[in-house]
Amino acid sequence: MNISFFNELLSSISDRGRALLDLSIGASRETIEELSQALLTSRGEASGVALGRQILDKYRQLEDDAKLAFFKFLAVNFVPESKSVSEAASRYLFDPGEESLRTLVRAVESPKQEYFRRLNLAPGATANIVALRADLLRLVGENRDLKPLDRDIEHLLSSWFNRGFLVMRLIDWNTPAAILEKIIAYEAVHEIKGWRDLRRRLEPRDRRCFGFFHPSLVDEPLIFVEVALTDSVPGSIQSLLQKQGEGETPLIRADRDPKTAVFYSISNCQPGLTGISFGNFLIKQVVSDLSREIPSLKTFVTLSPMTGFARWLIKYLETATDNISEQQREKLTFLVSGDRKAYDDDQDLADIVLPLAVEYLVDAKNASGQPLDPVARFHLGNGARLERVNWRGDLSKKGIKQSFGVMVNYLYELSEIEKNHESYVNEGFVAISKSVRQLSKQSLAGSGNQFGKLRQSNLSHSK
Amino acid sequence: MNISFFNELLSSISDRGRALLDLSIGASRETIEELSQALLTSRGEASGVALGRQILDKYRQLEDDAKLAFFKFLAVNFVPESKSVSEAASRYLFDPGEESLRTLVRAVESPKQEYFRRLNLAPGATANIVALRADLLRLVGENRDLKPLDRDIEHLLSSWFNRGFLVMRLIDWNTPAAILEKIIAYEAVHEIKGWRDLRRRLEPRDRRCFGFFHPSLVDEPLIFVEVALTDSVPGSIQSLLQKQGEGETPLIRADRDPKTAVFYSISNCQPGLTGISFGNFLIKQVVSDLSREIPSLKTFVTLSPMTGFARWLIKYLETATDNISEQQREKLTFLVSGDRKAYDDDQDLADIVLPLAVEYLVDAKNASGQPLDPVARFHLGNGARLERVNWRGDLSKKGIKQSFGVMVNYLYELSEIEKNHESYVNEGFVAISKSVRQLSKQSLAGSGNQFGKLRQSNLSHSK
Amino acid sequence: MNISFFNELLSSISDRGRALLDLSIGASRETIEELSQALLTSRGEASGVALGRQILDKYRQLEDDAKLAFFKFLAVNFVPESKSVSEAASRYLFDPGEESLRTLVRAVESPKQEYFRRLNLAPGATANIVALRADLLRLVGENRDLKPLDRDIEHLLSSWFNRGFLVMRLIDWNTPAAILEKIIAYEAVHEIKGWRDLRRRLEPRDRRCFGFFHPSLVDEPLIFVEVALTDSVPGSIQSLLQKQGEGETPLIRADRDPKTAVFYSISNCQPGLTGISFGNFLIKQVVSDLSREIPSLKTFVTLSPMTGFARWLIKYLETATDNISEQQREKLTFLVSGDRKAYDDDQDLADIVLPLAVEYLVDAKNASGQPLDPVARFHLGNGARLERVNWRGDLSKKGIKQSFGVMVNYLYELSEIEKNHESYVNEGFVAISKSVRQLSKQSLAGSGNQFGKLRQSNLSHSK
Amino acid sequence: MNISFFNELLSSISDRGRALLDLSIGASRETIEELSQALLTSRGEASGVALGRQILDKYRQLEDDAKLAFFKFLAVNFVPESKSVSEAASRYLFDPGEESLRTLVRAVESPKQEYFRRLNLAPGATANIVALRADLLRLVGENRDLKPLDRDIEHLLSSWFNRGFLVMRLIDWNTPAAILEKIIAYEAVHEIKGWRDLRRRLEPRDRRCFGFFHPSLVDEPLIFVEVALTDSVPGSIQSLLQKQGEGETPLIRADRDPKTAVFYSISNCQPGLTGISFGNFLIKQVVSDLSREIPSLKTFVTLSPMTGFARWLIKYLETATDNISEQQREKLTFLVSGDRKAYDDDQDLADIVLPLAVEYLVDAKNASGQPLDPVARFHLGNGARLERVNWRGDLSKKGIKQSFGVMVNYLYELSEIEKNHESYVNEGFVAISKSVRQLSKQSLAGSGNQFGKLRQSNLSHSK
């Protein structure tokens, strides 16, 4: 391997970026639509770089309505010729051989794909195309006819942003401010309140932050995850986010080696890459790298929110009658306001809420039969195990409101991931720990509700 | 732009590469075919990185016959289901709307594409896939049924190796030996005879060498071009390749600024990327960068061989009778042996050969109607102008044998390239200089041969 | 030159730093004084690295009184043996040849120098020695007997921090946060109020910041200068420091090239390097580099405070009677309170104050005959020209208090610097511009004060 | 630590180097002596960088006789004023206090030191000053009056090249060719025969090469050491240097971890740094770093020549009579011709030669009482232990000639180094292994020669 040589390579990327600015002066008189047409002709073959640059220059100056018009232009004009497709389809039906298939493949390929491939010749184009898709996604909601255009771009981007091309990178206090600024802006789970707060999450020896980057998007993290190194599996997010100024306790004592790595926040950064999944790869790579760097680490676990739990529970209470007193019912309904004091006053709710939390995570499914909870869907889909539900896990107003303060630990055990994922995908089974099974039985025993059956079969597979 | 931060990113690439070696020990007991099947299932979703690594590990240990079997396995098994394709084709014919098209697109997509996308998750996979395709190209000659497999891989690679992801890099005497070693090995035009010779081509201030690199193939140039900086357009390759040891003359005097950049050798390095064109972009980028770096440069020109000229001429002589004496005919036929002395003895041949060289470059076409000469095809296709043909351009045995020592200059004038390319692609016209036109007329005047007509219309467009 | 290779070199520096932390565990039982003694013996030859590390480990844990004791130990014990010095001195007087001189040189060399040279073998030692000297300088005020110790360390550091070993570096928004944090902390002239303010000084295209770094102090700027790029020479610091958020005017219009580079703040960062001058070199290097980078820049000028002007003027008014009304006298005396409103109310003061400002800068000298004003002393000593004094240059309270809001431009014209410096050093002449000369004459004409004579001779040399 | 930021710093070093070339055009009309005089005046304060550059420009163009004249100029003119020295010496004798000492120190300081400190301000100066000293050392042999000049430069360089500023760097096949070329050129012990041979020493996984570099001499290794990783301590250099092409055995089997690191060649690269010792630090740092990188390594040992053994032995034979037959005496005398066949024929010599080899290493001293053998002097002085002498260690002609093919292993055991060094320095004792002691006794028992006594006391201290 040959790092140092390649390091210099990248200056070219940078230089190309700069050149972009320099040369954008001599703007074309042609419209963006004319330039786009030209890009797909032989002129595009000869001058793809220049045409691409001009198109992107023009695009950046468009207002939303002009962007919409441009998108519609692409959507309408850059489509496979239906005559060719029909001919190729007929031919295939008549003679379904390799040659016919090939003709058919060529006939159906969207010219938009070639269009964006050529657009990408321009310096710094990839970042611009990602930004363009972010615009498109904003506009596609009210313009469903742009959906195919979006699909074409997504297809291309998922090829370009294949995990094989991503680079994982430690983000710490020596990272350039221009990147860190984006970490502050992109943090989606537990807000970072300025540079001091950021420093607390990056600098202490019991903290880590990793991101994926792409060689053509040098300045932009694609996704990042924040990690805390601790003794044991934590149940409370406030204990992790507490300030670590002078006189405060670090997460691990200076003379001890950390045993547990806690993923307590994971944020996607690029709206333009929506639908292209990085989180799964990022977590597994971090598990693998941290294992090597810090051999004392034995447990890799998340501390995750249950974003839809309270909403689900309130609705559930409307139908379920058994085992929950009217008073408790009222109390729970009130807590959705996020009142911390009311929450602190009642210590008994845990016995009711925690079994239901398990029920929510394990049994509540959406229309596609997947867990209703998006975070559960993500981690269970990755092959993680539902390890623990924690009372008083998030005592912020938001935490009480959305999940009565309950937080969840999902466990990433590398040796189990494949098996868990396959059971989950193929049979719909959720891997759960003993403690979760215990809670699950409580809920089951008392309720006899409609989820019972599924969960029972489920439990027999859990460990 | 943010170079230094990104520089460190790349260490991860390197580390992943190393990890590859470390972890390849625990090899799987499954066959490469079983692993490949698994990669396309949900197991592949969960463990794509590990499966990909195992597949590539196994692949690297295969002999050619096992590779062939593996390729056939992929070619036979990972194809669109013909039933689905037929259904989708029928549906499209019945209702040719967006929805049907989408179904059809999905039905025809080759599972091989998804297979290789997942394979690319493994660390260092891209380089391995490029190597795999090089194997495939070796074997496809006698196994035409593998052609569709090759087309799928080529399609994917041309997306991954889009020029937007390539990085141009100066290659000089400070480049790591591991890269330079490859430059020596890959030089395809004018052999580099060891490290001393290499140094002569890289180190003097009147030399440059640039290559394209890909962030996922850190150690491997994809293509490189060697450049000499001179006062005027050179006609002789020996004058450029002469040794520049002590007491020898540099190409430009120490107190003068270079006016001309000469591209005298361009070599593709990756057989596995055959069919994916980089040369066009590389030359134009070098023109653009050198213009900025050395403002005194006004002329960008190649010094190129005519690899098929002698062969063509001998054949041509068999039919053409006019204007060439029997003696000259014999002389030419003899020269194909590469005899330098005979070549030196006869100074008059230039007047006969040079007009025919122009005829060969401008008029001789292959079956697809493109120039017979591959080098002409490349440069004229790029939009370059046929600038000059040079007698005694290459006095090596090889040079005399293949082109009676004639070499060609193609001129890259950025402002003309687009126009030239379009005339060339759309109308088949070749851009030529005045001096070439002059030679062309001589040939024309005397011969009245079958190329006359085309060339005349052609000439009216040349400048 | 060979950058990329060397880049990797530096990882070793970093690694050594890390090793320092790792290995500091096995601390020695010997006292810092015993270890220091050992360092100068043959044990120090064999184990200098380890001993040095232990000494520095111990040093970092000392309180101020223990540091003082340690310094006194060094000061008392590591001195030339007076017997050897006396002998060598006698011998020299008897036979003043080369051999005697050499013996004498050896006899007088302070063992502290060798001590600190050996101490520097330890990983990361240089930074620690700089920090140690900062401690020493704090304590030397009340412990004048430590002065010789300080002189020895200063001598060594000025050799190690020779400008030839310093590296100038652009500091911008892509600089690591760990460095930027220090820029905020070290800014000594115009306070940086947090990260937003910092960004305003680094990021816009009309801003630059450069610092000197030393290869063995990787994380620490030694000195930095902030530069604004403008059309013309600015007279007001507020116009440069204004917020540049949305809707605000940049210093130069987007379509214009900057003509002037303004050095508006220069800050030393390392108390431990007091007395070792970097500012002169930094400014000249920035002038040279910016000239090359931005050829449109023609003028390099400071915008500088006059820190002692008001104090001097008030004192001056006590003796001078002519030309200043009692009212004006009272007004000036009142303004020293920094009252902005009173300042704004009186527009006439400029005519009185500006000539006196020139008088202060040009004629007021300290005991050593150098300009009383430290900023003037620095820039004039560097060979800059006193270019302009500006009324309403700094309207902050501090600005009004210390200089009635007057700010100064010193001009760095590379072709004049050497001549100016020599006149200044050898003859005490100050280079001044025409406009300053004009003001000077006003002051002169009206006052006939004691400075008249010096300034007249002076003026005849100014341009 | 903050590597990536600093990496970019270094580009400045490179840029300064380049600027040097650019700006050297406007050469001064003053002589190098005039410029040198100016450098020490106030002009030098203002324009030190420019003056330094001009002096170095001029210096590089001087022939040897002009260099000699320049050196003499420096030696004669830049000396302490003897009047000041005498006064200061008298004053000290009269009043030997701190103040007098300080005056004396200042009076005796050589102006050459300040001269070279100022010279070093110029870009790239350090490398030039090192080169200048190399010239000086060539010339000082016949011009002993330049010795004081050399001492002044050496003093300065030993401060600048303090180990604390050196950076250790792995040199491998990814190192820039410009550096590797120098490794080939500088290898002083076992010649590297071109790039193929170099590759064999750098690339296999059982090889390492490390060098020290200085941040201001980016392109130049100062010293490097070649290391082989093996199972056990090797006794033969040919077994290490054998070609490792196809079909050849690597030094360690692929499935085994190396246990021994063998330093088989160490070369100083900079004649201009003669007298400034790096080897000791380099070996210890490599031992420390390799221990961490490859925990299986337990033994660090050299394989070293005995450059003066044969010469010493032949001389020894002239006086010693006992125990050596006339035939053996003749044989040994003949072997000094380097005849390999004669060497192979006689297997019995080992018993005679090896004990004498130990005697040579342990007892033979030079005028200063240090080991006569320079390699032994170096390693024993570093605190290494004389571990083994090897018959048939170097079967090259050179090896037979200089040491009857005997090679030596010196063992670096970190925990013993300090003790060994101190015994060596303070008491003259040499640390030896049991096997060496055994040989030593043989020699002792039989000979009763004049070294007996010393060695006996010595042995009682060895382990």
Coordinates of C-alpha atoms in Angstrom, one line a residue, chain B residues 89-408:
Chain B
A89 CA -42.0 -7.5 -22.2
S90 CA -45.6 -8.6 -22.9
R91 CA -46.9 -6.2 -20.4
Y92 CA -45.0 -3.3 -21.9
L93 CA -46.3 -4.1 -25.3
F94 CA -49.8 -4.2 -23.9
D95 CA -49.4 -1.0 -21.9
P96 CA -46.3 0.9 -22.7
G97 CA -46.4 3.3 -19.7
E98 CA -43.8 4.4 -17.1
E99 CA -44.8 1.6 -14.7
S100 CA -44.4 -1.1 -17.3
L101 CA -41.1 0.3 -18.4
R102 CA -39.9 0.2 -14.8
T103 CA -40.9 -3.4 -14.4
L104 CA -39.2 -4.2 -17.6
V105 CA -36.0 -2.4 -16.6
R106 CA -36.0 -4.4 -13.4
A107 CA -36.6 -7.7 -15.1
V108 CA -33.8 -7.3 -17.6
E109 CA -31.2 -6.1 -15.1
S110 CA -28.5 -8.7 -14.9
P111 CA -28.0 -10.2 -11.4
K112 CA -24.3 -10.2 -12.2
Q113 CA -24.4 -6.4 -11.8
E114 CA -25.7 -6.7 -8.2
Y115 CA -23.3 -9.6 -7.6
F116 CA -20.3 -7.5 -8.5
R117 CA -21.7 -4.5 -6.6
R118 CA -21.8 -6.6 -3.5
L119 CA -18.4 -8.2 -4.2
N120 CA -17.0 -4.7 -4.2
L121 CA -18.0 -4.3 -0.5
A122 CA -14.9 -6.3 0.5
P123 CA -11.7 -4.4 1.3
G124 CA -9.5 -3.9 -1.7
A125 CA -12.2 -5.5 -3.9
T126 CA -12.1 -3.0 -6.8
A127 CA -8.5 -3.9 -7.7
N128 CA -9.4 -7.6 -7.5
I129 CA -12.4 -7.1 -9.8
V130 CA -10.2 -5.3 -12.3
A131 CA -7.8 -8.2 -12.2
L132 CA -10.6 -10.7 -12.6
R133 CA -11.7 -8.9 -15.7
A134 CA -8.2 -9.1 -17.1
D135 CA -8.4 -12.9 -16.6
L136 CA -11.8 -12.9 -18.2
L137 CA -10.6 -11.0 -21.3
R138 CA -7.8 -13.5 -21.7
L139 CA -10.3 -16.4 -21.7
V140 CA -13.1 -14.8 -23.5
G141 CA -11.4 -15.2 -26.9
E142 CA -12.0 -18.9 -26.9
N143 CA -15.1 -18.8 -24.9
R144 CA -17.5 -16.4 -26.6
D145 CA -20.3 -17.4 -24.3
L146 CA -18.5 -15.4 -21.6
K147 CA -19.0 -12.2 -23.6
P148 CA -22.2 -11.1 -21.8
L149 CA -20.5 -11.6 -18.5
D150 CA -17.7 -9.3 -19.7
R151 CA -20.2 -6.7 -20.9
D152 CA -21.8 -6.6 -17.5
I153 CA -18.5 -6.1 -15.7
E154 CA -17.4 -3.5 -18.3
H155 CA -20.6 -1.6 -17.8
L156 CA -20.1 -1.6 -14.0
L157 CA -16.4 -0.6 -14.3
S158 CA -17.1 2.2 -16.7
S159 CA -19.5 3.6 -14.1
W160 CA -17.0 3.2 -11.3
F161 CA -14.1 4.6 -13.3
N162 CA -16.0 7.6 -14.5
R163 CA -13.5 10.4 -15.2
G164 CA -15.1 12.3 -12.4
F165 CA -13.5 9.9 -10.0
L166 CA -10.1 9.8 -11.5
V167 CA -7.3 11.9 -10.2
M168 CA -4.4 13.1 -12.3
R169 CA -1.0 13.0 -10.8
L170 CA 2.4 14.1 -11.7
I171 CA 4.8 11.1 -11.9
D172 CA 8.3 12.2 -11.2
W173 CA 11.5 11.1 -9.6
N174 CA 9.9 11.6 -6.2
T175 CA 7.2 9.1 -6.9
P176 CA 7.4 5.9 -4.9
A177 CA 9.5 3.1 -6.5
A178 CA 6.5 0.8 -6.4
I179 CA 4.7 3.0 -8.8
L180 CA 7.7 3.8 -11.0
E181 CA 8.4 0.1 -11.4
K182 CA 5.0 -0.1 -13.0
I183 CA 5.7 2.7 -15.3
I184 CA 8.7 0.8 -16.6
A185 CA 6.6 -2.3 -17.0
Y186 CA 3.6 -0.7 -18.6
E187 CA 5.3 1.6 -21.1
A188 CA 4.0 0.3 -24.4
V189 CA 5.3 2.7 -27.1
H190 CA 9.0 3.4 -26.5
E191 CA 10.4 0.8 -24.1
I192 CA 12.0 2.1 -20.9
K193 CA 15.3 0.3 -20.5
G194 CA 15.6 0.2 -16.7
W195 CA 15.8 2.8 -13.9
R196 CA 18.5 5.0 -15.5
D197 CA 16.4 5.4 -18.6
L198 CA 13.3 6.0 -16.5
R199 CA 15.1 8.8 -14.7
R200 CA 15.9 10.5 -17.9
R201 CA 12.3 10.6 -18.8
L202 CA 11.1 11.9 -15.5
E203 CA 13.7 14.1 -13.9
P204 CA 15.0 16.8 -16.3
R205 CA 13.2 20.1 -16.1
D206 CA 12.1 19.6 -19.7
R207 CA 10.2 16.4 -19.0
R208 CA 6.9 15.6 -17.5
C209 CA 4.9 12.5 -16.9
F210 CA 1.2 12.4 -15.8
G211 CA -1.1 9.5 -14.9
F212 CA -4.6 8.9 -13.9
F213 CA -5.2 7.1 -10.7
H214 CA -8.4 5.9 -9.0
P215 CA -8.9 6.3 -5.2
S216 CA -9.6 2.6 -4.8
L217 CA -6.6 1.5 -6.8
V218 CA -4.0 3.5 -5.0
D219 CA -1.0 1.7 -6.2
E220 CA -1.8 1.4 -9.9
P221 CA -1.7 4.0 -12.6
L222 CA -4.5 3.5 -15.0
I223 CA -2.9 5.3 -17.9
F224 CA 0.1 7.7 -18.2
V225 CA 1.5 10.0 -20.8
E226 CA 5.1 11.2 -21.2
V227 CA 5.7 14.8 -22.2
A228 CA 8.7 16.6 -23.5
L229 CA 9.0 20.4 -23.3
T230 CA 10.7 21.9 -26.4
D231 CA 11.2 25.0 -28.4
S232 CA 9.6 23.8 -31.6
V233 CA 7.6 20.8 -32.8
P234 CA 10.0 17.9 -33.1
G235 CA 9.9 15.5 -35.9
S236 CA 12.2 12.8 -34.6
I237 CA 11.7 10.5 -31.6
Q238 CA 15.4 9.8 -31.3
S239 CA 16.0 13.5 -30.7
L240 CA 13.7 13.2 -27.7
L241 CA 14.9 9.9 -26.4
Q242 CA 18.6 10.6 -26.6
K243 CA 20.5 10.2 -23.4
Q244 CA 20.8 13.2 -21.3
G245 CA 23.8 12.5 -19.3
E246 CA 26.8 14.7 -18.8
G247 CA 27.8 16.8 -21.7
E248 CA 24.5 16.2 -23.6
T249 CA 22.1 18.9 -24.7
P250 CA 18.9 19.3 -22.8
L251 CA 15.8 19.8 -25.0
I252 CA 15.5 23.5 -24.1
R253 CA 18.3 25.8 -23.2
A254 CA 18.5 26.7 -19.5
D255 CA 17.7 30.4 -20.2
R256 CA 14.6 29.8 -22.4
D257 CA 11.0 29.0 -21.7
P258 CA 9.5 26.0 -23.4
K259 CA 7.0 26.8 -26.2
T260 CA 5.9 23.3 -27.1
A261 CA 4.7 20.3 -25.1
V262 CA 5.1 17.1 -27.0
F263 CA 3.2 14.0 -26.0
Y264 CA 5.5 11.3 -27.2
S265 CA 4.2 8.2 -25.4
I266 CA 0.8 7.2 -23.9
S267 CA 0.3 3.9 -22.3
N268 CA -2.8 2.1 -20.8
C269 CA -1.8 0.1 -17.8
Q270 CA -4.8 -2.0 -16.8
P271 CA -5.8 -4.8 -19.2
G272 CA -8.9 -5.2 -16.9
L273 CA -10.1 -1.8 -17.9
T274 CA -9.9 -2.4 -21.7
G275 CA -12.7 -0.6 -23.5
I276 CA -12.9 2.2 -20.9
S277 CA -11.3 5.2 -22.4
F278 CA -9.1 7.5 -20.4
G279 CA -6.6 8.8 -22.9
N280 CA -8.8 11.5 -24.3
F281 CA -9.4 13.0 -20.9
L282 CA -5.8 12.6 -19.8
I283 CA -4.4 14.5 -22.7
K284 CA -6.9 17.3 -22.4
Q285 CA -6.3 17.7 -18.7
V286 CA -2.6 17.8 -19.2
V287 CA -3.0 20.5 -21.9
S288 CA -5.1 22.5 -19.5
D289 CA -2.8 22.0 -16.5
L290 CA 0.4 22.6 -18.3
S291 CA -1.0 25.8 -19.9
R292 CA -1.6 27.1 -16.4
E293 CA 1.7 26.0 -15.0
I294 CA 3.9 27.1 -17.9
P295 CA 2.3 30.1 -19.6
S296 CA 5.0 30.1 -22.3
L297 CA 3.6 26.9 -23.7
K298 CA 1.6 27.7 -26.9
T299 CA 1.7 24.4 -28.8
F300 CA 0.5 21.0 -27.7
V301 CA 1.3 18.3 -30.1
T302 CA 2.0 14.5 -30.2
L303 CA 4.9 12.7 -31.8
S304 CA 3.1 9.5 -32.8
P305 CA 3.9 6.3 -34.7
M306 CA 2.0 5.0 -37.7
T307 CA 1.9 1.4 -36.7
G308 CA 0.2 0.0 -39.8
F309 CA 1.6 2.3 -42.5
A310 CA 4.2 0.0 -44.1
R311 CA 1.9 -2.9 -44.2
W312 CA -0.7 -0.8 -45.9
L313 CA 1.7 0.8 -48.3
I314 CA 3.2 -2.5 -49.5
K315 CA -0.3 -3.7 -50.2
Y316 CA -1.2 -0.4 -51.9
L317 CA 1.8 -0.7 -54.2
E318 CA 0.5 -4.0 -55.5
T319 CA -2.4 -2.2 -57.1
A320 CA -1.1 1.4 -57.7
T321 CA 1.2 1.7 -60.7
D322 CA 1.5 5.4 -61.4
N323 CA 4.4 7.6 -60.4
I324 CA 6.4 5.0 -58.6
S325 CA 9.3 3.5 -60.3
E326 CA 10.0 -0.3 -60.1
Q327 CA 13.2 0.5 -58.3
Q328 CA 11.5 2.5 -55.7
R329 CA 8.9 -0.2 -55.3
E330 CA 11.7 -2.7 -54.7
K331 CA 13.4 -0.4 -52.3
L332 CA 10.3 0.1 -50.2
T333 CA 9.6 -3.6 -50.1
F334 CA 13.2 -4.2 -49.0
L335 CA 12.9 -1.5 -46.3
V336 CA 10.2 -3.4 -44.5
S337 CA 13.1 -5.6 -43.2
G338 CA 14.1 -2.6 -41.1
D339 CA 17.5 -2.2 -42.6
R340 CA 18.9 1.1 -41.4
K341 CA 21.7 1.4 -43.8
A342 CA 19.5 0.9 -46.9
Y343 CA 17.2 3.5 -45.4
D344 CA 20.0 6.0 -44.9
D345 CA 21.3 5.5 -48.4
D346 CA 18.2 6.6 -50.1
Q347 CA 17.3 10.2 -49.6
D348 CA 14.7 10.5 -52.4
L349 CA 12.0 8.2 -50.9
A350 CA 10.6 11.0 -48.8
D351 CA 8.9 12.6 -51.8
I352 CA 7.1 9.4 -52.5
V353 CA 6.4 8.2 -49.0
L354 CA 5.2 11.3 -47.3
P355 CA 2.2 12.0 -49.6
L356 CA 1.3 8.4 -49.2
A357 CA 1.5 8.7 -45.5
V358 CA -1.0 11.4 -45.6
E359 CA -3.2 9.3 -47.8
Y360 CA -2.9 6.5 -45.4
L361 CA -3.9 8.6 -42.4
V362 CA -6.7 10.5 -44.1
D363 CA -8.2 8.1 -46.5
A364 CA -7.5 4.6 -45.5
K365 CA -10.6 3.4 -43.4
N366 CA -11.5 0.3 -41.6
A367 CA -14.7 -1.7 -41.9
S368 CA -16.5 0.8 -39.6
G369 CA -15.4 3.7 -41.8
Q370 CA -12.9 5.0 -39.3
P371 CA -9.2 5.6 -40.0
L372 CA -7.3 2.3 -40.5
D373 CA -4.5 3.6 -38.3
P374 CA -5.3 3.1 -34.7
V375 CA -3.3 6.0 -33.4
A376 CA -4.9 8.3 -36.0
R377 CA -8.3 7.0 -35.0
F378 CA -7.6 7.9 -31.4
H379 CA -6.2 11.4 -31.8
L380 CA -8.5 12.4 -34.7
G381 CA -11.4 11.1 -32.7
N382 CA -10.3 13.2 -29.8
G383 CA -10.5 16.3 -32.0
A384 CA -6.8 16.7 -32.7
R385 CA -5.6 18.0 -36.1
L386 CA -3.2 16.1 -38.4
E387 CA -0.4 18.6 -38.2
R388 CA 2.7 17.1 -39.8
V389 CA 4.3 13.9 -41.1
N390 CA 8.0 13.6 -40.5
W391 CA 10.6 11.8 -42.6
R392 CA 13.3 10.1 -40.5
G393 CA 11.0 10.4 -37.5
D394 CA 11.9 7.0 -36.0
L395 CA 15.1 5.5 -37.1
S396 CA 14.9 2.4 -35.0
K397 CA 14.5 -0.9 -36.7
K398 CA 10.9 -1.1 -35.6
G399 CA 10.3 2.4 -36.9
I400 CA 11.7 1.7 -40.3
K401 CA 9.8 -1.6 -40.5
Q402 CA 6.4 -0.3 -39.6
S403 CA 6.4 3.1 -41.2
F404 CA 9.6 3.7 -43.2
G405 CA 10.6 5.8 -40.2
V406 CA 7.8 8.3 -40.7
M407 CA 6.2 9.8 -37.5
V408 CA 3.2 12.0 -37.1

